[in-house]
């Protein structure tokens, strides 16, 4: 039995139906909305600044709570919970699904502990508390649509204008703060990463201090805080020869972590404290064998993406501890080890997030809310004229996004208008 084709059902060479040789269903082409580069950049800055505003709010609350007898674990938990709550409240009318949350889990590191201390309930130091006179470093980060702001503040518990801190504690905090201020001013177009490295070392030396050896500051990109361009502190000869040179470009964002130690050589080593902060490493897709390890990857990518996370944020910490070991061995997860300098030394840190612009550096995070010279009594002073001239230059501040508030809409209540964020640098 033979059949003949119905002309109405024929198709042309492109696969479209034809009627008497003409296309019957020519597809409609949708015009993509034109992208305005200026609006796109303003939106990016708004998101960075909104994240920075949240970081500032949470950081100020934690600084106020970091008093004698305060639980370090509670400070860390409270910080993470508040970041999650506030980022969740930001951009409530976003038209597309948007990643929001923690960009760096809250860590509270005391005295000679360099960074990344955020104990779990099962850890030996879970009950650690803050004492009067402690040099306390509080670090945390938030992200909106993958645009992250991270900041560290250092305080000396109990130090006031009436009872200022003295000795090496005062020296190291002042050295770190002034070094951070000098470093900030060098994030200009075409400036080199090694210039920042050498400037921080020069400033720290004015107070007989040293930057912590091998610590890195990285470029921030959407979805990551460990970009390719990096600044290294106090490098060894091998690190100085192998570390890649880089120049700053307008539009780049950096998280700059200035860590200074009263230790004469700035060296540190891993502490006995168990690691609780990890990061899923981008571009590494090794097929893990354990079912628990595969499940861990899925859970981490869903909750944190490629931002650092605390094991505390996972559903089963015990299983996560076991599963993450396989991932760490194969480079799937990167540990943020707790490190420390020798006993009876002190470490201070000031981290900020900065935008490189054609007009110079534009600070995204807020200035320190605790630091003031009258809280520190030190016999040493800044004597370098070149650094003094650098510190005298102005720095732009990206305009505030306005306080982010968590509001619950009650039945019959009027719509609540949230503060708008301005993204341009002043």
mmCIF file of C-alpha atoms in Angstrom:
data_model
loop_
_atom_site.group_PDB
_atom_site.id
_atom_site.type_symbol
_atom_site.label_atom_id
_atom_site.label_comp_id
_atom_site.label_asym_id
_atom_site.label_seq_id
_atom_site.Cartn_x
_atom_site.Cartn_y
_atom_site.Cartn_z
ATOM 1 C CA UNK A 1 0.000 0.000 0.000
ATOM 2 C CA UNK A 2 1.412 3.346 -1.038
ATOM 3 C CA UNK A 3 0.774 6.818 0.410
ATOM 4 C CA UNK A 4 1.226 10.359 -0.845
ATOM 5 C CA UNK A 5 2.434 13.359 1.253
ATOM 6 C CA UNK A 6 -0.052 16.055 2.136
ATOM 7 C CA UNK A 7 1.483 19.404 0.999
ATOM 8 C CA UNK A 8 0.187 20.989 4.193
ATOM 9 C CA UNK A 9 2.445 18.699 6.221
ATOM 10 C CA UNK A 10 5.666 19.304 4.288
ATOM 11 C CA UNK A 11 8.680 20.957 5.915
ATOM 12 C CA UNK A 12 11.462 23.055 4.445
ATOM 13 C CA UNK A 13 15.214 22.554 4.872
ATOM 14 C CA UNK A 14 15.175 24.355 8.232
ATOM 15 C CA UNK A 15 12.512 22.064 9.662
ATOM 16 C CA UNK A 16 9.544 24.478 9.540
ATOM 17 C CA UNK A 17 6.093 23.443 8.213
ATOM 18 C CA UNK A 18 5.137 24.926 4.843
ATOM 19 C CA UNK A 19 1.855 25.602 3.058
ATOM 20 C CA UNK A 20 2.198 25.876 -0.696
ATOM 21 C CA UNK A 21 5.921 26.397 -0.293
ATOM 22 C CA UNK A 22 5.682 29.123 2.332
ATOM 23 C CA UNK A 23 6.521 28.836 6.012
ATOM 24 C CA UNK A 24 3.370 28.572 8.073
ATOM 25 C CA UNK A 25 4.915 29.013 11.492
ATOM 26 C CA UNK A 26 7.861 31.360 11.214
ATOM 27 C CA UNK A 27 9.175 31.717 14.741
ATOM 28 C CA UNK A 28 8.938 35.000 16.529
ATOM 29 C CA UNK A 29 12.285 36.357 17.637
ATOM 30 C CA UNK A 30 12.281 37.892 21.078
ATOM 31 C CA UNK A 31 14.424 40.940 21.492
ATOM 32 C CA UNK A 32 16.761 40.641 24.436
ATOM 33 C CA UNK A 33 16.704 43.676 26.681
ATOM 34 C CA UNK A 34 19.708 45.881 26.085
ATOM 35 C CA UNK A 35 22.247 45.820 28.873
ATOM 36 C CA UNK A 36 23.255 49.243 30.092
ATOM 37 C CA UNK A 37 26.837 48.917 31.391
ATOM 38 C CA UNK A 38 26.401 51.813 33.814
ATOM 39 C CA UNK A 39 23.226 50.317 35.290
ATOM 40 C CA UNK A 40 24.843 46.885 35.465
ATOM 41 C CA UNK A 41 27.820 48.299 37.373
ATOM 42 C CA UNK A 42 25.551 50.284 39.694
ATOM 43 C CA UNK A 43 23.605 47.093 40.457
ATOM 44 C CA UNK A 44 26.835 45.215 41.190
ATOM 45 C CA UNK A 45 27.965 47.944 43.575
ATOM 46 C CA UNK A 46 24.598 48.005 45.312
ATOM 47 C CA UNK A 47 24.850 44.298 45.987
ATOM 48 C CA UNK A 48 28.406 44.551 47.258
ATOM 49 C CA UNK A 49 27.426 47.479 49.460
ATOM 50 C CA UNK A 50 24.306 45.763 50.776
ATOM 51 C CA UNK A 51 26.477 42.804 51.815
ATOM 52 C CA UNK A 52 28.966 45.213 53.408
ATOM 53 C CA UNK A 53 26.189 47.013 55.300
ATOM 54 C CA UNK A 54 24.963 43.717 56.731
ATOM 55 C CA UNK A 55 28.516 42.802 57.739
ATOM 56 C CA UNK A 56 28.860 46.136 59.530
ATOM 57 C CA UNK A 57 25.573 45.689 61.394
ATOM 58 C CA UNK A 58 26.462 42.202 62.583
ATOM 59 C CA UNK A 59 30.052 43.113 63.403
ATOM 60 C CA UNK A 60 29.008 46.039 65.569
ATOM 61 C CA UNK A 61 26.615 43.836 67.510
ATOM 62 C CA UNK A 62 29.335 41.242 68.097
ATOM 63 C CA UNK A 63 31.876 43.862 69.172
ATOM 64 C CA UNK A 64 29.379 45.082 71.776
ATOM 65 C CA UNK A 65 28.784 41.496 72.942
ATOM 66 C CA UNK A 66 32.492 40.577 73.124
ATOM 67 C CA UNK A 67 32.911 41.396 76.795
ATOM 68 C CA UNK A 68 34.612 39.642 79.689
ATOM 69 C CA UNK A 69 33.022 36.198 80.175
ATOM 70 C CA UNK A 70 31.348 36.061 76.743
ATOM 71 C CA UNK A 71 31.190 32.631 75.088
ATOM 72 C CA UNK A 72 33.203 32.505 71.866
ATOM 73 C CA UNK A 73 31.027 29.728 70.469
ATOM 74 C CA UNK A 74 27.879 31.765 71.108
ATOM 75 C CA UNK A 75 29.364 34.821 69.408
ATOM 76 C CA UNK A 76 30.112 32.699 66.334
ATOM 77 C CA UNK A 77 26.660 31.117 66.273
ATOM 78 C CA UNK A 78 24.911 34.448 66.803
ATOM 79 C CA UNK A 79 26.957 36.070 64.053
ATOM 80 C CA UNK A 80 26.112 33.398 61.492
ATOM 81 C CA UNK A 81 22.437 33.396 62.408
ATOM 82 C CA UNK A 82 22.219 37.168 62.096
ATOM 83 C CA UNK A 83 23.981 37.203 58.717
ATOM 84 C CA UNK A 84 21.598 34.538 57.419
ATOM 85 C CA UNK A 85 18.584 36.445 58.683
ATOM 86 C CA UNK A 86 19.624 39.824 57.283
ATOM 87 C CA UNK A 87 20.771 38.558 53.891
ATOM 88 C CA UNK A 88 17.484 36.681 53.614
ATOM 89 C CA UNK A 89 15.633 39.964 54.147
ATOM 90 C CA UNK A 90 17.619 41.833 51.484
ATOM 91 C CA UNK A 91 16.254 42.184 47.934
ATOM 92 C CA UNK A 92 12.817 40.766 48.817
ATOM 93 C CA UNK A 93 11.405 41.571 45.365
ATOM 94 C CA UNK A 94 14.197 40.153 43.250
ATOM 95 C CA UNK A 95 12.773 38.935 39.939
ATOM 96 C CA UNK A 96 15.101 35.957 39.737
ATOM 97 C CA UNK A 97 16.321 33.443 42.276
ATOM 98 C CA UNK A 98 19.272 35.020 44.039
ATOM 99 C CA UNK A 99 22.028 33.495 46.134
ATOM 100 C CA UNK A 100 22.248 35.208 49.527
ATOM 101 C CA UNK A 101 23.908 34.291 52.791
ATOM 102 C CA UNK A 102 27.227 33.767 54.542
ATOM 103 C CA UNK A 103 30.386 34.542 52.555
ATOM 104 C CA UNK A 104 32.664 33.735 55.482
ATOM 105 C CA UNK A 105 31.464 32.124 58.721
ATOM 106 C CA UNK A 106 31.932 34.096 61.919
ATOM 107 C CA UNK A 107 35.281 33.411 63.595
ATOM 108 C CA UNK A 108 36.512 34.814 66.906
ATOM 109 C CA UNK A 109 40.261 34.368 67.424
ATOM 110 C CA UNK A 110 41.951 35.501 70.627
ATOM 111 C CA UNK A 111 45.485 36.735 71.424
ATOM 112 C CA UNK A 112 48.074 34.592 69.577
ATOM 113 C CA UNK A 113 45.461 32.647 67.577
ATOM 114 C CA UNK A 114 45.745 34.062 64.067
ATOM 115 C CA UNK A 115 42.342 33.246 62.578
ATOM 116 C CA UNK A 116 39.534 30.772 61.773
ATOM 117 C CA UNK A 117 38.604 29.818 65.344
ATOM 118 C CA UNK A 118 34.901 28.933 65.400
ATOM 119 C CA UNK A 119 34.390 25.943 67.724
ATOM 120 C CA UNK A 120 31.711 23.291 67.435
ATOM 121 C CA UNK A 121 29.722 22.072 70.464
ATOM 122 C CA UNK A 122 31.727 18.829 70.533
ATOM 123 C CA UNK A 123 35.141 20.527 70.417
ATOM 124 C CA UNK A 124 37.467 20.565 73.397
ATOM 125 C CA UNK A 125 37.485 24.378 73.446
ATOM 126 C CA UNK A 126 33.737 24.738 72.955
ATOM 127 C CA UNK A 127 33.387 26.429 76.344
ATOM 128 C CA UNK A 128 36.138 28.992 75.741
ATOM 129 C CA UNK A 129 35.304 32.504 76.912
ATOM 130 C CA UNK A 130 36.749 35.977 76.533
ATOM 131 C CA UNK A 131 38.800 37.561 79.317
ATOM 132 C CA UNK A 132 39.553 41.179 80.096
ATOM 133 C CA UNK A 133 42.626 42.342 78.208
ATOM 134 C CA UNK A 134 42.230 39.768 75.391
ATOM 135 C CA UNK A 135 43.116 40.854 71.863
ATOM 136 C CA UNK A 136 40.016 39.643 70.038
ATOM 137 C CA UNK A 137 39.693 39.374 66.243
ATOM 138 C CA UNK A 138 36.161 39.017 64.830
ATOM 139 C CA UNK A 139 35.867 38.041 61.161
ATOM 140 C CA UNK A 140 32.737 37.461 59.094
ATOM 141 C CA UNK A 141 31.347 37.915 55.593
ATOM 142 C CA UNK A 142 28.038 38.181 53.736
ATOM 143 C CA UNK A 143 27.098 37.837 50.072
ATOM 144 C CA UNK A 144 24.238 39.046 47.896
ATOM 145 C CA UNK A 145 23.900 37.391 44.471
ATOM 146 C CA UNK A 146 27.455 36.105 44.917
ATOM 147 C CA UNK A 147 28.928 39.563 45.589
ATOM 148 C CA UNK A 148 30.732 39.246 48.905
ATOM 149 C CA UNK A 149 31.998 41.626 51.553
ATOM 150 C CA UNK A 150 34.260 40.311 54.311
ATOM 151 C CA UNK A 151 35.600 42.287 57.257
ATOM 152 C CA UNK A 152 37.690 41.752 60.398
ATOM 153 C CA UNK A 153 37.715 43.981 63.460
ATOM 154 C CA UNK A 154 40.198 43.759 66.330
ATOM 155 C CA UNK A 155 39.385 44.925 69.845
ATOM 156 C CA UNK A 156 41.159 44.782 73.185
ATOM 157 C CA UNK A 157 38.573 43.835 75.781
ATOM 158 C CA UNK A 158 38.255 46.479 78.467
ATOM 159 C CA UNK A 159 40.494 49.071 76.767
ATOM 160 C CA UNK A 160 39.050 52.593 77.031
ATOM 161 C CA UNK A 161 40.189 56.183 76.828
ATOM 162 C CA UNK A 162 40.434 56.202 80.618
ATOM 163 C CA UNK A 163 42.204 52.811 80.789
ATOM 164 C CA UNK A 164 44.076 52.383 77.506
ATOM 165 C CA UNK A 165 45.831 49.183 76.504
ATOM 166 C CA UNK A 166 49.620 49.280 76.768
ATOM 167 C CA UNK A 167 52.718 47.300 75.808
ATOM 168 C CA UNK A 168 52.842 44.832 72.928
ATOM 169 C CA UNK A 169 49.054 44.580 72.744
ATOM 170 C CA UNK A 170 48.817 48.285 71.975
ATOM 171 C CA UNK A 171 51.755 48.082 69.557
ATOM 172 C CA UNK A 172 50.332 45.234 67.484
ATOM 173 C CA UNK A 173 46.804 46.662 67.224
ATOM 174 C CA UNK A 174 48.064 50.084 66.177
ATOM 175 C CA UNK A 175 50.514 48.554 63.699
ATOM 176 C CA UNK A 176 47.792 46.434 62.091
ATOM 177 C CA UNK A 177 45.331 49.317 61.875
ATOM 178 C CA UNK A 178 47.800 51.792 60.339
ATOM 179 C CA UNK A 179 49.104 49.099 57.969
ATOM 180 C CA UNK A 180 45.543 48.415 56.800
ATOM 181 C CA UNK A 181 44.948 52.136 56.235
ATOM 182 C CA UNK A 182 48.129 52.419 54.186
ATOM 183 C CA UNK A 183 47.342 49.282 52.181
ATOM 184 C CA UNK A 184 43.825 50.514 51.400
ATOM 185 C CA UNK A 185 45.201 53.628 49.713
ATOM 186 C CA UNK A 186 47.283 51.591 47.283
ATOM 187 C CA UNK A 187 44.413 49.874 45.506
ATOM 188 C CA UNK A 188 44.732 52.147 42.501
ATOM 189 C CA UNK A 189 44.665 51.306 38.808
ATOM 190 C CA UNK A 190 48.001 49.821 37.644
ATOM 191 C CA UNK A 191 49.399 49.562 41.194
ATOM 192 C CA UNK A 192 51.186 46.273 41.898
ATOM 193 C CA UNK A 193 50.326 43.617 44.483
ATOM 194 C CA UNK A 194 53.918 43.571 45.741
ATOM 195 C CA UNK A 195 53.661 47.259 46.605
ATOM 196 C CA UNK A 196 50.923 46.399 49.104
ATOM 197 C CA UNK A 197 52.986 43.542 50.532
ATOM 198 C CA UNK A 198 56.012 45.773 51.109
ATOM 199 C CA UNK A 199 53.975 48.680 52.505
ATOM 200 C CA UNK A 200 52.315 46.498 55.156
ATOM 201 C CA UNK A 201 55.724 45.169 56.205
ATOM 202 C CA UNK A 202 57.181 48.671 56.397
ATOM 203 C CA UNK A 203 54.349 49.955 58.588
ATOM 204 C CA UNK A 204 54.396 46.937 60.911
ATOM 205 C CA UNK A 205 58.116 47.448 61.420
ATOM 206 C CA UNK A 206 57.494 50.911 62.849
ATOM 207 C CA UNK A 207 56.109 49.164 65.951
ATOM 208 C CA UNK A 208 58.653 46.303 65.888
ATOM 209 C CA UNK A 209 55.985 43.941 64.554
ATOM 210 C CA UNK A 210 55.789 41.621 61.551
ATOM 211 C CA UNK A 211 52.974 40.648 59.167
ATOM 212 C CA UNK A 212 51.940 37.024 59.682
ATOM 213 C CA UNK A 213 53.955 34.881 57.283
ATOM 214 C CA UNK A 214 52.295 33.625 54.108
ATOM 215 C CA UNK A 215 48.798 35.016 54.697
ATOM 216 C CA UNK A 216 46.886 35.789 51.491
ATOM 217 C CA UNK A 217 44.418 38.453 50.399
ATOM 218 C CA UNK A 218 42.449 37.690 47.235
ATOM 219 C CA UNK A 219 40.435 39.247 44.481
ATOM 220 C CA UNK A 220 36.670 38.787 44.871
ATOM 221 C CA UNK A 221 34.576 37.717 41.897
ATOM 222 C CA UNK A 222 30.913 36.829 41.706
ATOM 223 C CA UNK A 223 30.484 33.616 43.678
ATOM 224 C CA UNK A 224 34.040 33.459 45.037
ATOM 225 C CA UNK A 225 36.421 35.221 47.434
ATOM 226 C CA UNK A 226 39.586 33.418 46.313
ATOM 227 C CA UNK A 227 40.228 34.918 42.888
ATOM 228 C CA UNK A 228 43.481 34.527 40.939
ATOM 229 C CA UNK A 229 45.026 37.896 41.823
ATOM 230 C CA UNK A 230 46.464 37.795 45.330
ATOM 231 C CA UNK A 231 48.569 39.714 47.834
ATOM 232 C CA UNK A 232 50.863 37.773 50.151
ATOM 233 C CA UNK A 233 52.121 38.891 53.563
ATOM 234 C CA UNK A 234 55.676 38.426 54.837
ATOM 235 C CA UNK A 235 56.654 35.873 52.161
ATOM 236 C CA UNK A 236 59.495 33.417 52.519
ATOM 237 C CA UNK A 237 62.213 33.673 49.826
ATOM 238 C CA UNK A 238 60.595 30.760 48.001
ATOM 239 C CA UNK A 239 57.162 32.397 48.157
ATOM 240 C CA UNK A 240 58.552 35.713 46.926
ATOM 241 C CA UNK A 241 60.070 34.075 43.862
ATOM 242 C CA UNK A 242 57.015 31.957 43.024
ATOM 243 C CA UNK A 243 54.142 34.309 43.906
ATOM 244 C CA UNK A 244 52.568 35.752 40.765
ATOM 245 C CA UNK A 245 52.891 39.476 40.085
ATOM 246 C CA UNK A 246 49.650 41.333 39.398
ATOM 247 C CA UNK A 247 48.420 44.847 38.658
ATOM 248 C CA UNK A 248 45.093 46.238 39.819
ATOM 249 C CA UNK A 249 42.419 47.013 37.228
ATOM 250 C CA UNK A 250 39.396 49.297 37.510
ATOM 251 C CA UNK A 251 36.303 47.367 38.563
ATOM 252 C CA UNK A 252 38.153 44.706 40.532
ATOM 253 C CA UNK A 253 37.187 44.017 44.148
ATOM 254 C CA UNK A 254 39.597 42.733 46.792
ATOM 255 C CA UNK A 255 39.231 41.366 50.309
ATOM 256 C CA UNK A 256 42.363 42.626 52.042
ATOM 257 C CA UNK A 257 43.351 40.795 55.220
ATOM 258 C CA UNK A 258 46.069 42.617 57.167
ATOM 259 C CA UNK A 259 47.355 40.356 59.953
ATOM 260 C CA UNK A 260 50.206 41.596 62.118
ATOM 261 C CA UNK A 261 52.027 39.765 64.917
ATOM 262 C CA UNK A 262 54.137 40.980 67.813
ATOM 263 C CA UNK A 263 56.286 37.914 67.093
ATOM 264 C CA UNK A 264 59.660 39.142 65.687
ATOM 265 C CA UNK A 265 59.517 36.898 62.590
ATOM 266 C CA UNK A 266 55.751 36.662 62.063
ATOM 267 C CA UNK A 267 55.824 32.890 61.794
ATOM 268 C CA UNK A 268 52.826 30.785 62.768
ATOM 269 C CA UNK A 269 51.929 27.108 62.928
ATOM 270 C CA UNK A 270 48.794 24.993 62.987
ATOM 271 C CA UNK A 271 47.106 24.876 66.383
ATOM 272 C CA UNK A 272 45.868 21.655 67.940
ATOM 273 C CA UNK A 273 42.310 22.943 67.582
ATOM 274 C CA UNK A 274 40.195 20.970 65.102
ATOM 275 C CA UNK A 275 39.301 22.693 61.839
ATOM 276 C CA UNK A 276 35.641 23.668 61.509
ATOM 277 C CA UNK A 277 35.745 26.009 58.488
ATOM 278 C CA UNK A 278 36.105 24.567 54.972
ATOM 279 C CA UNK A 279 35.503 25.584 51.379
ATOM 280 C CA UNK A 280 34.362 23.683 48.320
ATOM 281 C CA UNK A 281 37.144 24.136 45.763
ATOM 282 C CA UNK A 282 35.947 25.295 42.352
ATOM 283 C CA UNK A 283 37.011 23.349 39.281
ATOM 284 C CA UNK A 284 37.801 20.145 41.216
ATOM 285 C CA UNK A 285 35.334 17.394 40.287
ATOM 286 C CA UNK A 286 37.038 14.287 41.628
ATOM 287 C CA UNK A 287 34.564 11.424 41.958
ATOM 288 C CA UNK A 288 34.564 10.608 45.659
ATOM 289 C CA UNK A 289 33.859 7.002 46.601
ATOM 290 C CA UNK A 290 31.962 7.278 49.860
ATOM 291 C CA UNK A 291 28.233 7.867 49.563
ATOM 292 C CA UNK A 292 28.422 10.252 52.524
ATOM 293 C CA UNK A 293 31.127 12.276 50.741
ATOM 294 C CA UNK A 294 29.038 12.628 47.587
ATOM 295 C CA UNK A 295 26.058 13.683 49.667
ATOM 296 C CA UNK A 296 28.232 16.216 51.494
ATOM 297 C CA UNK A 297 29.258 17.875 48.225
ATOM 298 C CA UNK A 298 25.618 18.252 47.185
ATOM 299 C CA UNK A 299 24.675 19.693 50.572
ATOM 300 C CA UNK A 300 27.575 22.154 50.644
ATOM 301 C CA UNK A 301 27.002 23.370 47.102
ATOM 302 C CA UNK A 302 23.325 23.937 47.870
ATOM 303 C CA UNK A 303 23.959 25.831 51.112
ATOM 304 C CA UNK A 304 27.249 27.637 50.550
ATOM 305 C CA UNK A 305 28.203 27.301 46.898
ATOM 306 C CA UNK A 306 31.945 27.935 46.698
ATOM 307 C CA UNK A 307 32.071 30.192 49.751
ATOM 308 C CA UNK A 308 33.671 28.998 53.007
ATOM 309 C CA UNK A 309 31.300 27.286 55.438
ATOM 310 C CA UNK A 310 31.314 25.991 58.987
ATOM 311 C CA UNK A 311 30.559 22.312 59.637
ATOM 312 C CA UNK A 312 28.019 23.625 62.141
ATOM 313 C CA UNK A 313 25.773 24.633 59.222
ATOM 314 C CA UNK A 314 25.377 21.028 58.025
ATOM 315 C CA UNK A 315 22.614 18.674 59.133
ATOM 316 C CA UNK A 316 24.847 15.997 60.666
ATOM 317 C CA UNK A 317 28.176 17.316 61.960
ATOM 318 C CA UNK A 318 29.495 13.867 62.918
ATOM 319 C CA UNK A 319 28.939 12.416 59.439
ATOM 320 C CA UNK A 320 30.283 15.597 57.862
ATOM 321 C CA UNK A 321 33.521 15.288 59.870
ATOM 322 C CA UNK A 322 34.092 11.803 58.432
ATOM 323 C CA UNK A 323 32.981 12.588 54.883
ATOM 324 C CA UNK A 324 34.992 15.771 54.517
ATOM 325 C CA UNK A 325 38.251 13.932 55.155
ATOM 326 C CA UNK A 326 38.001 12.093 51.824
ATOM 327 C CA UNK A 327 37.172 15.333 50.031
ATOM 328 C CA UNK A 328 40.101 17.112 51.681
ATOM 329 C CA UNK A 329 42.529 14.344 50.635
ATOM 330 C CA UNK A 330 41.539 14.773 46.990
ATOM 331 C CA UNK A 331 41.433 18.561 46.965
ATOM 332 C CA UNK A 332 37.647 18.839 46.783
ATOM 333 C CA UNK A 333 37.497 20.727 50.072
ATOM 334 C CA UNK A 334 40.017 23.243 51.401
ATOM 335 C CA UNK A 335 40.467 23.475 55.175
ATOM 336 C CA UNK A 336 40.828 26.853 56.879
ATOM 337 C CA UNK A 337 43.149 25.733 59.636
ATOM 338 C CA UNK A 338 43.336 27.434 62.993
ATOM 339 C CA UNK A 339 46.883 28.781 63.266
ATOM 340 C CA UNK A 340 48.763 30.480 66.063
ATOM 341 C CA UNK A 341 51.966 32.369 66.819
ATOM 342 C CA UNK A 342 54.114 31.527 69.891
ATOM 343 C CA UNK A 343 52.674 31.834 73.365
ATOM 344 C CA UNK A 344 52.811 35.338 74.894
ATOM 345 C CA UNK A 345 52.681 36.978 71.458
ATOM 346 C CA UNK A 346 49.664 38.751 70.000
ATOM 347 C CA UNK A 347 48.050 39.006 66.574
ATOM 348 C CA UNK A 348 45.832 41.855 65.390
ATOM 349 C CA UNK A 349 43.888 41.907 62.128
ATOM 350 C CA UNK A 350 41.929 44.403 60.094
ATOM 351 C CA UNK A 351 40.280 43.146 56.931
ATOM 352 C CA UNK A 352 38.365 45.312 54.490
ATOM 353 C CA UNK A 353 36.740 44.952 51.069
ATOM 354 C CA UNK A 354 37.712 47.540 48.469
ATOM 355 C CA UNK A 355 36.695 48.423 44.920
ATOM 356 C CA UNK A 356 39.347 49.635 42.464
ATOM 357 C CA UNK A 357 38.093 52.629 40.437
ATOM 358 C CA UNK A 358 39.613 55.078 37.963
ATOM 359 C CA UNK A 359 39.369 57.692 40.725
ATOM 360 C CA UNK A 360 41.232 55.513 43.224
ATOM 361 C CA UNK A 361 40.273 52.995 45.927
ATOM 362 C CA UNK A 362 36.626 52.995 47.061
ATOM 363 C CA UNK A 363 35.982 51.325 50.415
ATOM 364 C CA UNK A 364 32.989 48.981 50.377
ATOM 365 C CA UNK A 365 33.066 47.845 54.008
ATOM 366 C CA UNK A 366 32.680 50.391 56.787
ATOM 367 C CA UNK A 367 35.645 51.805 58.751
ATOM 368 C CA UNK A 368 36.483 50.258 62.120
ATOM 369 C CA UNK A 369 33.907 51.086 64.747
ATOM 370 C CA UNK A 370 36.139 50.236 67.730
ATOM 371 C CA UNK A 371 39.563 51.632 66.941
ATOM 372 C CA UNK A 372 40.668 54.995 68.270
ATOM 373 C CA UNK A 373 44.179 56.056 69.220
ATOM 374 C CA UNK A 374 43.169 57.108 72.720
ATOM 375 C CA UNK A 375 42.397 53.460 73.581
ATOM 376 C CA UNK A 376 46.033 52.525 72.937
ATOM 377 C CA UNK A 377 49.117 53.803 74.756
ATOM 378 C CA UNK A 378 52.326 53.023 72.908
ATOM 379 C CA UNK A 379 55.773 54.572 73.067
ATOM 380 C CA UNK A 380 56.420 53.930 69.369
ATOM 381 C CA UNK A 381 55.171 56.257 66.627
ATOM 382 C CA UNK A 382 55.041 56.306 62.847
ATOM 383 C CA UNK A 383 58.228 57.987 61.620
ATOM 384 C CA UNK A 384 58.253 57.129 57.895
ATOM 385 C CA UNK A 385 57.488 60.290 55.871
ATOM 386 C CA UNK A 386 56.459 58.331 52.764
ATOM 387 C CA UNK A 387 53.823 56.414 54.732
ATOM 388 C CA UNK A 388 52.651 59.627 56.399
ATOM 389 C CA UNK A 389 52.097 61.203 52.980
ATOM 390 C CA UNK A 390 50.224 58.122 51.813
ATOM 391 C CA UNK A 391 47.946 58.196 54.865
ATOM 392 C CA UNK A 392 47.150 61.842 54.193
ATOM 393 C CA UNK A 393 45.457 60.969 50.883
ATOM 394 C CA UNK A 394 41.688 60.609 50.829
ATOM 395 C CA UNK A 395 39.758 57.399 50.168
ATOM 396 C CA UNK A 396 36.332 57.266 48.582
ATOM 397 C CA UNK A 397 33.592 55.413 50.454
ATOM 398 C CA UNK A 398 30.932 53.603 48.439
ATOM 399 C CA UNK A 399 27.641 55.083 49.609
ATOM 400 C CA UNK A 400 25.694 53.293 52.302
ATOM 401 C CA UNK A 401 23.005 50.856 51.309
ATOM 402 C CA UNK A 402 20.980 51.766 54.404
ATOM 403 C CA UNK A 403 20.331 49.516 57.370
ATOM 404 C CA UNK A 404 18.851 46.148 56.444
ATOM 405 C CA UNK A 405 15.942 45.149 58.635
ATOM 406 C CA UNK A 406 14.004 41.930 59.041
ATOM 407 C CA UNK A 407 10.296 42.709 58.940
ATOM 408 C CA UNK A 408 7.282 40.453 59.153
ATOM 409 C CA UNK A 409 4.245 41.542 57.200
ATOM 410 C CA UNK A 410 1.144 41.358 59.363
ATOM 411 C CA UNK A 411 -2.318 40.621 57.920
ATOM 412 C CA UNK A 412 -3.804 43.845 56.605
ATOM 413 C CA UNK A 413 -0.586 45.790 57.077
ATOM 414 C CA UNK A 414 0.585 48.269 54.501
ATOM 415 C CA UNK A 415 3.560 47.452 52.350
ATOM 416 C CA UNK A 416 6.844 48.273 54.043
ATOM 417 C CA UNK A 417 9.256 50.272 51.950
ATOM 418 C CA UNK A 418 12.847 49.241 52.393
ATOM 419 C CA UNK A 419 15.712 51.725 52.120
ATOM 420 C CA UNK A 420 17.175 51.983 48.655
ATOM 421 C CA UNK A 421 20.841 51.350 48.071
ATOM 422 C CA UNK A 422 22.995 53.852 46.229
ATOM 423 C CA UNK A 423 25.871 52.219 44.398
ATOM 424 C CA UNK A 424 28.129 55.050 43.240
ATOM 425 C CA UNK A 425 31.281 56.089 44.996
ATOM 426 C CA UNK A 426 31.286 59.578 46.435
#
